[in-house]
């Protein structure tokens, strides 16, 4: 009798833990929306027609449609100064891993 009750509460606990896990999982669309908000400053350079900065004229890499993993690796290396570029180091310096994840998913989602 007693043992049976314990078994029941264990099963219910496991069920609740699994349910919380599922509900807590961030939905991709939410990540993309957050990434979009966090990318406003980036778009001034990375979303310009022809991918040439106006003045001084220099090439800016196209990010839309790139794989999220590729963008993530690039941002982490700028942030951690493994890849040097003053402008991009300044832009990536304050990003958290979570920010980078959201931003990368956002750029990957842009196909046009
Ligand atoms: C002032 C203009 C400017 C701003 C603002 C800017 N970037 Fe950049 N970004 C550049 C330039 C120029 C490069 C090329 C740097 C190089 O040669 O390493 C670059 C490179 C990159 C790369 C590497 C792309 C590749 O193909 O290797 C990524 C990823 C990137 N930027 C993401 C971002 C994100 C995310 C933001 C906003 C948080 C941002 N950038 C803001 C100018 C800018």
Short mmCIF file of N, CA, C and O and ligand atoms in Angstrom, two decimals:
data_model
loop_
_atom_site.label_atom_id
_atom_site.label_comp_id
_atom_site.label_asym_id
_atom_site.label_seq_id
_atom_site.Cartn_x
_atom_site.Cartn_y
_atom_site.Cartn_z
N UNK A 1 0.84 -1.21 0.00
CA UNK A 1 0.00 0.00 0.00
C UNK A 1 0.87 1.25 0.00
O UNK A 1 0.83 2.07 -0.88
N UNK A 2 1.73 1.32 1.01
CA UNK A 2 2.63 2.47 1.13
C UNK A 2 3.54 2.59 -0.09
O UNK A 2 3.69 3.67 -0.69
N UNK A 3 4.12 1.45 -0.46
CA UNK A 3 5.05 1.42 -1.60
C UNK A 3 4.35 1.87 -2.87
O UNK A 3 4.91 2.60 -3.69
N UNK A 4 3.13 1.44 -3.01
CA UNK A 4 2.35 1.78 -4.19
C UNK A 4 2.16 3.29 -4.31
O UNK A 4 2.29 3.88 -5.38
N UNK A 5 1.88 3.95 -3.20
CA UNK A 5 1.67 5.39 -3.18
C UNK A 5 2.95 6.13 -3.60
O UNK A 5 2.93 7.07 -4.37
N UNK A 6 4.10 5.64 -3.11
CA UNK A 6 5.37 6.24 -3.48
C UNK A 6 5.61 6.15 -4.97
O UNK A 6 6.06 7.10 -5.59
N UNK A 7 5.30 5.00 -5.51
CA UNK A 7 5.48 4.77 -6.94
C UNK A 7 4.67 5.79 -7.73
O UNK A 7 5.16 6.40 -8.68
N UNK A 8 3.43 6.00 -7.26
CA UNK A 8 2.55 6.94 -7.95
C UNK A 8 3.13 8.36 -7.93
O UNK A 8 3.16 9.05 -8.94
N UNK A 9 3.64 8.78 -6.77
CA UNK A 9 4.16 10.14 -6.69
C UNK A 9 5.43 10.29 -7.52
O UNK A 9 5.69 11.35 -8.08
N UNK A 10 6.19 9.20 -7.62
CA UNK A 10 7.40 9.27 -8.47
C UNK A 10 6.99 9.45 -9.93
O UNK A 10 7.52 10.31 -10.63
N UNK A 11 6.01 8.66 -10.35
CA UNK A 11 5.56 8.77 -11.74
C UNK A 11 5.02 10.17 -12.02
O UNK A 11 5.34 10.78 -13.04
N UNK A 12 4.23 10.70 -11.09
CA UNK A 12 3.68 12.04 -11.29
C UNK A 12 4.80 13.09 -11.34
O UNK A 12 4.80 13.98 -12.18
N UNK A 13 5.79 12.94 -10.46
CA UNK A 13 6.91 13.89 -10.45
C UNK A 13 7.65 13.88 -11.78
O UNK A 13 7.96 14.93 -12.34
N UNK A 14 7.92 12.67 -12.27
CA UNK A 14 8.64 12.57 -13.54
C UNK A 14 7.84 13.23 -14.64
O UNK A 14 8.36 14.00 -15.45
N UNK A 15 6.56 12.98 -14.64
CA UNK A 15 5.69 13.57 -15.65
C UNK A 15 5.75 15.10 -15.58
O UNK A 15 5.90 15.79 -16.60
N UNK A 16 5.68 15.64 -14.37
CA UNK A 16 5.71 17.11 -14.21
C UNK A 16 7.05 17.68 -14.66
O UNK A 16 7.10 18.72 -15.31
N UNK A 17 8.14 16.99 -14.33
CA UNK A 17 9.47 17.47 -14.73
C UNK A 17 9.56 17.51 -16.26
O UNK A 17 10.03 18.50 -16.84
N UNK A 18 9.07 16.46 -16.90
CA UNK A 18 9.11 16.43 -18.37
C UNK A 18 8.26 17.56 -18.96
O UNK A 18 8.66 18.23 -19.90
N UNK A 19 7.09 17.77 -18.37
CA UNK A 19 6.18 18.79 -18.87
C UNK A 19 6.81 20.18 -18.75
O UNK A 19 6.77 20.99 -19.68
N UNK A 20 7.43 20.45 -17.60
CA UNK A 20 8.09 21.75 -17.40
C UNK A 20 9.20 21.92 -18.44
O UNK A 20 9.35 22.99 -19.02
N UNK A 21 9.92 20.85 -18.69
CA UNK A 21 10.99 20.89 -19.69
C UNK A 21 10.46 21.29 -21.05
O UNK A 21 11.04 22.14 -21.74
N UNK A 22 9.35 20.69 -21.43
CA UNK A 22 8.77 20.99 -22.74
C UNK A 22 8.30 22.44 -22.81
O UNK A 22 8.56 23.16 -23.76
N UNK A 23 7.62 22.88 -21.75
CA UNK A 23 7.06 24.24 -21.75
C UNK A 23 8.15 25.30 -21.71
O UNK A 23 7.97 26.41 -22.22
N UNK A 24 9.29 24.95 -21.08
CA UNK A 24 10.36 25.93 -20.95
C UNK A 24 11.18 26.10 -22.22
O UNK A 24 11.92 27.05 -22.36
N UNK A 25 11.11 25.15 -23.12
CA UNK A 25 11.93 25.19 -24.31
C UNK A 25 11.55 26.40 -25.16
O UNK A 25 10.39 26.55 -25.53
N UNK A 26 12.49 27.31 -25.41
CA UNK A 26 12.15 28.49 -26.19
C UNK A 26 11.77 28.12 -27.62
O UNK A 26 12.38 27.25 -28.23
N UNK A 27 10.76 28.77 -28.11
CA UNK A 27 10.31 28.51 -29.46
C UNK A 27 11.22 29.29 -30.42
O UNK A 27 11.60 30.41 -30.12
N UNK A 28 11.55 28.68 -31.56
CA UNK A 28 12.47 29.31 -32.50
C UNK A 28 12.00 30.71 -32.91
O UNK A 28 12.78 31.64 -32.99
N UNK A 29 10.69 30.85 -33.14
CA UNK A 29 10.15 32.14 -33.58
C UNK A 29 10.44 33.24 -32.55
O UNK A 29 10.71 34.38 -32.91
N UNK A 30 10.40 32.88 -31.26
CA UNK A 30 10.70 33.86 -30.22
C UNK A 30 12.16 34.28 -30.28
O UNK A 30 12.49 35.45 -30.13
N UNK A 31 13.04 33.30 -30.50
CA UNK A 31 14.47 33.60 -30.59
C UNK A 31 14.75 34.55 -31.75
O UNK A 31 15.53 35.48 -31.63
N UNK A 32 14.07 34.30 -32.87
CA UNK A 32 14.27 35.14 -34.05
C UNK A 32 13.81 36.57 -33.77
O UNK A 32 14.49 37.53 -34.11
N UNK A 33 12.65 36.68 -33.10
CA UNK A 33 12.13 38.02 -32.78
C UNK A 33 13.09 38.76 -31.86
O UNK A 33 13.36 39.95 -32.04
N UNK A 34 13.63 38.05 -30.86
CA UNK A 34 14.59 38.68 -29.95
C UNK A 34 15.85 39.07 -30.72
O UNK A 34 16.41 40.15 -30.52
N UNK A 35 16.28 38.19 -31.61
CA UNK A 35 17.47 38.46 -32.41
C UNK A 35 17.28 39.69 -33.28
O UNK A 35 18.19 40.49 -33.44
N UNK A 36 16.09 39.85 -33.80
CA UNK A 36 15.80 41.00 -34.65
C UNK A 36 15.97 42.30 -33.85
O UNK A 36 16.60 43.24 -34.30
N UNK A 37 15.40 42.29 -32.64
CA UNK A 37 15.50 43.48 -31.79
C UNK A 37 16.95 43.78 -31.44
O UNK A 37 17.36 44.94 -31.39
N UNK A 38 17.74 42.72 -31.24
CA UNK A 38 19.14 42.91 -30.83
C UNK A 38 20.03 43.26 -32.03
O UNK A 38 21.20 43.57 -31.85
N UNK A 39 19.50 43.17 -33.24
CA UNK A 39 20.33 43.40 -34.43
C UNK A 39 20.15 44.78 -35.04
O UNK A 39 20.70 45.05 -36.09
N UNK A 40 19.36 45.63 -34.38
CA UNK A 40 19.08 46.94 -34.98
C UNK A 40 20.36 47.71 -35.34
O UNK A 40 20.47 48.24 -36.43
N UNK A 41 21.33 47.73 -34.41
CA UNK A 41 22.55 48.49 -34.68
C UNK A 41 23.36 47.84 -35.81
O UNK A 41 24.06 48.53 -36.54
N UNK A 42 23.25 46.54 -35.95
CA UNK A 42 24.03 45.83 -36.98
C UNK A 42 23.51 46.14 -38.37
O UNK A 42 24.29 46.17 -39.32
N UNK A 43 22.20 46.34 -38.46
CA UNK A 43 21.60 46.48 -39.78
C UNK A 43 22.06 47.73 -40.51
O UNK A 43 22.07 47.78 -41.73
N UNK A 44 22.46 48.74 -39.75
CA UNK A 44 22.97 49.97 -40.36
C UNK A 44 24.15 49.68 -41.27
O UNK A 44 24.37 50.38 -42.26
N UNK A 45 24.90 48.66 -40.97
CA UNK A 45 26.04 48.29 -41.80
C UNK A 45 25.76 47.05 -42.63
O UNK A 45 26.20 46.95 -43.77
N UNK A 46 25.06 46.07 -42.04
CA UNK A 46 24.96 44.77 -42.69
C UNK A 46 23.74 44.60 -43.58
O UNK A 46 23.54 43.55 -44.15
N UNK A 47 22.89 45.62 -43.68
CA UNK A 47 21.69 45.45 -44.50
C UNK A 47 21.61 46.51 -45.59
O UNK A 47 20.55 46.86 -46.05
N UNK A 48 22.75 47.06 -45.98
CA UNK A 48 22.72 48.13 -46.97
C UNK A 48 22.81 47.57 -48.39
O UNK A 48 23.46 46.56 -48.61
N UNK A 49 22.16 48.24 -49.33
CA UNK A 49 22.17 47.74 -50.70
C UNK A 49 23.59 47.66 -51.24
O UNK A 49 24.37 48.59 -51.07
N UNK A 50 23.92 46.53 -51.86
CA UNK A 50 25.23 46.37 -52.45
C UNK A 50 26.30 46.02 -51.45
O UNK A 50 27.42 45.69 -51.81
N UNK A 51 25.97 46.09 -50.16
CA UNK A 51 26.91 45.76 -49.09
C UNK A 51 28.20 46.56 -49.17
O UNK A 51 29.29 46.07 -48.94
N UNK A 52 28.04 47.85 -49.53
CA UNK A 52 29.16 48.78 -49.47
C UNK A 52 28.78 49.87 -48.48
O UNK A 52 27.70 50.45 -48.57
N UNK A 53 29.62 50.13 -47.52
CA UNK A 53 29.36 51.22 -46.60
C UNK A 53 29.43 52.52 -47.41
O UNK A 53 30.20 52.62 -48.36
N UNK A 54 28.62 53.52 -47.06
CA UNK A 54 28.55 54.74 -47.86
C UNK A 54 29.86 55.52 -47.78
O UNK A 54 30.50 55.78 -48.79
N UNK A 55 30.25 55.87 -46.58
CA UNK A 55 31.49 56.61 -46.44
C UNK A 55 32.10 56.35 -45.09
O UNK A 55 31.40 56.48 -44.09
N UNK A 56 33.34 56.01 -44.96
CA UNK A 56 34.24 55.68 -46.07
C UNK A 56 33.78 54.37 -46.74
O UNK A 56 33.19 53.53 -46.08
N UNK A 57 34.06 54.24 -48.02
CA UNK A 57 33.57 53.08 -48.75
C UNK A 57 34.37 51.83 -48.41
O UNK A 57 35.58 51.80 -48.59
N UNK A 58 33.70 50.87 -47.87
CA UNK A 58 34.33 49.57 -47.68
C UNK A 58 33.27 48.49 -47.77
O UNK A 58 32.09 48.74 -47.57
N UNK A 59 33.71 47.30 -48.07
CA UNK A 59 32.79 46.16 -48.21
C UNK A 59 32.34 45.68 -46.84
O UNK A 59 33.12 45.60 -45.92
N UNK A 60 31.06 45.36 -46.75
CA UNK A 60 30.52 44.80 -45.52
C UNK A 60 29.96 43.42 -45.86
O UNK A 60 29.25 43.29 -46.85
N UNK A 61 30.30 42.41 -45.08
CA UNK A 61 29.79 41.08 -45.43
C UNK A 61 28.27 40.98 -45.30
O UNK A 61 27.68 41.58 -44.43
N UNK A 62 27.70 40.21 -46.22
CA UNK A 62 26.27 39.94 -46.19
C UNK A 62 26.00 38.87 -45.14
O UNK A 62 26.68 37.85 -45.11
N UNK A 63 25.04 39.11 -44.27
CA UNK A 63 24.76 38.14 -43.21
C UNK A 63 23.45 37.39 -43.41
O UNK A 63 23.30 36.26 -42.96
N UNK A 64 22.49 38.01 -44.07
CA UNK A 64 21.19 37.39 -44.25
C UNK A 64 21.30 36.06 -44.96
O UNK A 64 21.94 35.97 -46.01
N UNK A 65 20.71 35.02 -44.39
CA UNK A 65 20.71 33.70 -45.01
C UNK A 65 21.95 32.88 -44.72
O UNK A 65 22.02 31.72 -45.12
N UNK A 66 22.94 33.46 -44.04
CA UNK A 66 24.11 32.66 -43.65
C UNK A 66 23.69 31.67 -42.57
O UNK A 66 22.75 31.91 -41.83
N UNK A 67 24.43 30.58 -42.45
CA UNK A 67 24.12 29.62 -41.40
C UNK A 67 24.36 30.23 -40.03
O UNK A 67 25.35 30.92 -39.83
N UNK A 68 23.43 29.95 -39.11
CA UNK A 68 23.54 30.49 -37.76
C UNK A 68 24.88 30.12 -37.12
O UNK A 68 25.50 30.95 -36.46
N UNK A 69 25.32 28.88 -37.34
CA UNK A 69 26.57 28.44 -36.74
C UNK A 69 27.75 29.30 -37.21
O UNK A 69 28.64 29.64 -36.44
N UNK A 70 27.74 29.64 -38.49
CA UNK A 70 28.82 30.45 -39.07
C UNK A 70 28.83 31.84 -38.43
O UNK A 70 29.89 32.35 -38.05
N UNK A 71 27.66 32.45 -38.30
CA UNK A 71 27.56 33.78 -37.70
C UNK A 71 27.98 33.74 -36.24
O UNK A 71 28.70 34.61 -35.75
N UNK A 72 27.55 32.68 -35.55
CA UNK A 72 27.90 32.53 -34.14
C UNK A 72 29.40 32.48 -33.95
O UNK A 72 29.96 33.17 -33.11
N UNK A 73 30.07 31.64 -34.74
CA UNK A 73 31.52 31.48 -34.60
C UNK A 73 32.21 32.81 -34.87
O UNK A 73 33.11 33.22 -34.14
N UNK A 74 31.74 33.54 -35.91
CA UNK A 74 32.36 34.82 -36.24
C UNK A 74 32.19 35.81 -35.08
O UNK A 74 33.16 36.45 -34.66
N UNK A 75 30.98 35.89 -34.53
CA UNK A 75 30.73 36.86 -33.45
C UNK A 75 31.51 36.52 -32.19
O UNK A 75 32.06 37.41 -31.54
N UNK A 76 31.57 35.23 -31.87
CA UNK A 76 32.32 34.84 -30.67
C UNK A 76 33.80 35.16 -30.86
O UNK A 76 34.45 35.65 -29.95
N UNK A 77 34.33 34.95 -32.08
CA UNK A 77 35.75 35.25 -32.25
C UNK A 77 36.04 36.75 -32.23
O UNK A 77 37.08 37.16 -31.76
N UNK A 78 35.09 37.57 -32.72
CA UNK A 78 35.30 39.02 -32.59
C UNK A 78 35.24 39.41 -31.12
O UNK A 78 36.08 40.15 -30.62
N UNK A 79 34.22 38.89 -30.43
CA UNK A 79 34.04 39.27 -29.02
C UNK A 79 35.26 38.89 -28.19
O UNK A 79 35.75 39.68 -27.40
N UNK A 80 35.75 37.67 -28.40
CA UNK A 80 36.86 37.19 -27.59
C UNK A 80 38.21 37.56 -28.19
O UNK A 80 39.24 37.03 -27.78
N UNK A 81 38.19 38.45 -29.19
CA UNK A 81 39.41 38.97 -29.81
C UNK A 81 40.27 37.91 -30.47
O UNK A 81 41.48 38.09 -30.60
N UNK A 82 39.67 36.81 -30.90
CA UNK A 82 40.43 35.82 -31.66
C UNK A 82 40.46 36.25 -33.11
O UNK A 82 41.30 35.85 -33.90
N UNK A 83 39.48 37.06 -33.49
CA UNK A 83 39.46 37.62 -34.83
C UNK A 83 39.46 39.12 -34.62
O UNK A 83 38.63 39.66 -33.89
N UNK A 84 40.40 39.81 -35.26
CA UNK A 84 40.50 41.23 -34.96
C UNK A 84 39.89 42.08 -36.05
O UNK A 84 40.06 41.81 -37.25
N UNK A 85 39.13 43.03 -35.64
CA UNK A 85 38.54 44.03 -36.51
C UNK A 85 37.93 45.03 -35.56
O UNK A 85 37.01 44.69 -34.81
N UNK A 86 38.44 46.26 -35.54
CA UNK A 86 38.01 47.23 -34.52
C UNK A 86 36.50 47.40 -34.46
O UNK A 86 35.90 47.34 -33.40
N UNK A 87 35.89 47.63 -35.63
CA UNK A 87 34.46 47.90 -35.68
C UNK A 87 33.68 46.72 -35.11
O UNK A 87 32.82 46.88 -34.26
N UNK A 88 34.00 45.53 -35.61
CA UNK A 88 33.23 44.37 -35.19
C UNK A 88 33.56 43.96 -33.75
O UNK A 88 32.70 43.43 -33.06
N UNK A 89 34.76 44.23 -33.33
CA UNK A 89 35.07 43.93 -31.93
C UNK A 89 34.19 44.80 -31.04
O UNK A 89 33.60 44.32 -30.07
N UNK A 90 34.08 46.08 -31.40
CA UNK A 90 33.25 47.00 -30.61
C UNK A 90 31.79 46.56 -30.62
O UNK A 90 31.10 46.65 -29.61
N UNK A 91 31.34 46.06 -31.77
CA UNK A 91 29.93 45.66 -31.86
C UNK A 91 29.64 44.35 -31.13
O UNK A 91 28.51 44.12 -30.71
N UNK A 92 30.62 43.50 -31.01
CA UNK A 92 30.38 42.19 -30.40
C UNK A 92 30.77 42.15 -28.93
O UNK A 92 30.36 41.25 -28.21
N UNK A 93 31.53 43.16 -28.49
CA UNK A 93 32.11 43.12 -27.14
C UNK A 93 31.11 42.85 -26.03
O UNK A 93 31.40 42.13 -25.10
N UNK A 94 29.92 43.45 -26.14
CA UNK A 94 28.99 43.34 -25.01
C UNK A 94 27.94 42.24 -25.20
O UNK A 94 27.03 42.12 -24.40
N UNK A 95 28.07 41.45 -26.25
CA UNK A 95 27.05 40.42 -26.50
C UNK A 95 27.27 39.20 -25.60
O UNK A 95 28.39 38.74 -25.44
N UNK A 96 26.17 38.69 -25.06
CA UNK A 96 26.25 37.44 -24.31
C UNK A 96 26.09 36.28 -25.29
O UNK A 96 25.69 36.49 -26.44
N UNK A 97 26.38 35.06 -24.84
CA UNK A 97 26.20 33.88 -25.70
C UNK A 97 24.75 33.79 -26.17
O UNK A 97 24.48 33.39 -27.30
N UNK A 98 23.83 34.16 -25.28
CA UNK A 98 22.41 34.10 -25.63
C UNK A 98 22.08 35.13 -26.72
O UNK A 98 21.38 34.82 -27.67
N UNK A 99 22.62 36.35 -26.58
CA UNK A 99 22.41 37.38 -27.61
C UNK A 99 22.89 36.86 -28.96
O UNK A 99 22.21 36.99 -29.97
N UNK A 100 24.10 36.29 -28.95
CA UNK A 100 24.71 35.81 -30.19
C UNK A 100 23.84 34.72 -30.82
O UNK A 100 23.61 34.71 -32.02
N UNK A 101 23.31 33.85 -29.97
CA UNK A 101 22.44 32.78 -30.46
C UNK A 101 21.19 33.38 -31.13
O UNK A 101 20.82 32.97 -32.24
N UNK A 102 20.58 34.35 -30.49
CA UNK A 102 19.37 34.97 -31.05
C UNK A 102 19.69 35.71 -32.36
O UNK A 102 18.97 35.59 -33.34
N UNK A 103 20.77 36.48 -32.34
CA UNK A 103 21.15 37.27 -33.52
C UNK A 103 21.45 36.33 -34.70
O UNK A 103 21.00 36.56 -35.82
N UNK A 104 22.17 35.25 -34.42
CA UNK A 104 22.54 34.31 -35.48
C UNK A 104 21.28 33.68 -36.10
O UNK A 104 21.17 33.54 -37.31
N UNK A 105 20.32 33.32 -35.24
CA UNK A 105 19.08 32.73 -35.76
C UNK A 105 18.30 33.73 -36.59
O UNK A 105 17.67 33.39 -37.58
N UNK A 106 18.34 34.99 -36.16
CA UNK A 106 17.64 36.03 -36.92
C UNK A 106 18.24 36.19 -38.32
O UNK A 106 17.53 36.14 -39.32
N UNK A 107 19.55 36.33 -38.38
CA UNK A 107 20.17 36.52 -39.70
C UNK A 107 19.96 35.30 -40.60
O UNK A 107 19.74 35.43 -41.79
N UNK A 108 20.01 34.11 -39.99
CA UNK A 108 19.78 32.90 -40.78
C UNK A 108 18.37 32.89 -41.37
O UNK A 108 18.14 32.38 -42.46
N UNK A 109 17.44 33.49 -40.64
CA UNK A 109 16.03 33.46 -41.08
C UNK A 109 15.73 34.43 -42.22
O UNK A 109 14.69 34.35 -42.86
N UNK A 110 16.64 35.38 -42.46
CA UNK A 110 16.43 36.35 -43.54
C UNK A 110 16.87 35.71 -44.85
O UNK A 110 18.05 35.39 -45.01
N UNK A 111 15.96 35.53 -45.76
CA UNK A 111 16.37 34.84 -46.99
C UNK A 111 16.43 35.78 -48.18
O UNK A 111 16.90 35.41 -49.24
N UNK A 112 15.94 37.00 -47.98
CA UNK A 112 15.95 37.92 -49.11
C UNK A 112 16.92 39.07 -48.86
O UNK A 112 16.99 39.58 -47.76
C1 LIG B 1 30.00 50.12 -38.54
C2 LIG B 1 29.60 49.02 -39.39
C3 LIG B 1 29.25 47.68 -38.74
C4 LIG B 1 28.37 47.45 -37.71
C5 LIG B 1 27.52 48.45 -36.93
C6 LIG B 1 28.35 46.01 -37.51
N1 LIG B 1 29.20 45.40 -38.38
FE1 LIG B 1 29.54 43.37 -38.56
N2 LIG B 1 31.02 43.72 -39.91
C7 LIG B 1 31.37 44.96 -40.43
C8 LIG B 1 32.54 44.79 -41.30
C9 LIG B 1 33.25 45.90 -42.05
C10 LIG B 1 32.87 43.42 -41.26
C11 LIG B 1 34.06 42.71 -41.94
C12 LIG B 1 35.13 42.58 -40.89
C13 LIG B 1 36.28 41.69 -41.24
O1 LIG B 1 36.83 41.84 -42.33
O2 LIG B 1 36.62 40.85 -40.38
C14 LIG B 1 31.88 42.77 -40.40
C15 LIG B 1 31.84 41.40 -40.15
C16 LIG B 1 30.81 40.76 -39.48
C17 LIG B 1 30.66 39.33 -39.38
C18 LIG B 1 31.54 38.28 -40.05
C19 LIG B 1 30.95 37.94 -41.39
C20 LIG B 1 31.80 37.01 -42.18
O3 LIG B 1 31.33 36.60 -43.25
O4 LIG B 1 32.91 36.66 -41.75
C21 LIG B 1 29.56 39.10 -38.62
C22 LIG B 1 28.96 37.75 -38.26
C23 LIG B 1 29.03 40.39 -38.23
N3 LIG B 1 29.82 41.38 -38.76
C24 LIG B 1 27.92 40.57 -37.43
C25 LIG B 1 27.52 41.81 -36.91
C26 LIG B 1 26.51 41.98 -35.88
C27 LIG B 1 25.70 40.84 -35.27
C28 LIG B 1 26.45 43.31 -35.60
C29 LIG B 1 25.60 44.00 -34.54
C30 LIG B 1 25.73 43.52 -33.18
C31 LIG B 1 27.39 43.99 -36.49
N4 LIG B 1 28.03 43.04 -37.24
C32 LIG B 1 27.57 45.36 -36.55
C33 LIG B 1 30.73 46.15 -40.16
C34 LIG B 1 29.78 46.37 -39.15
#
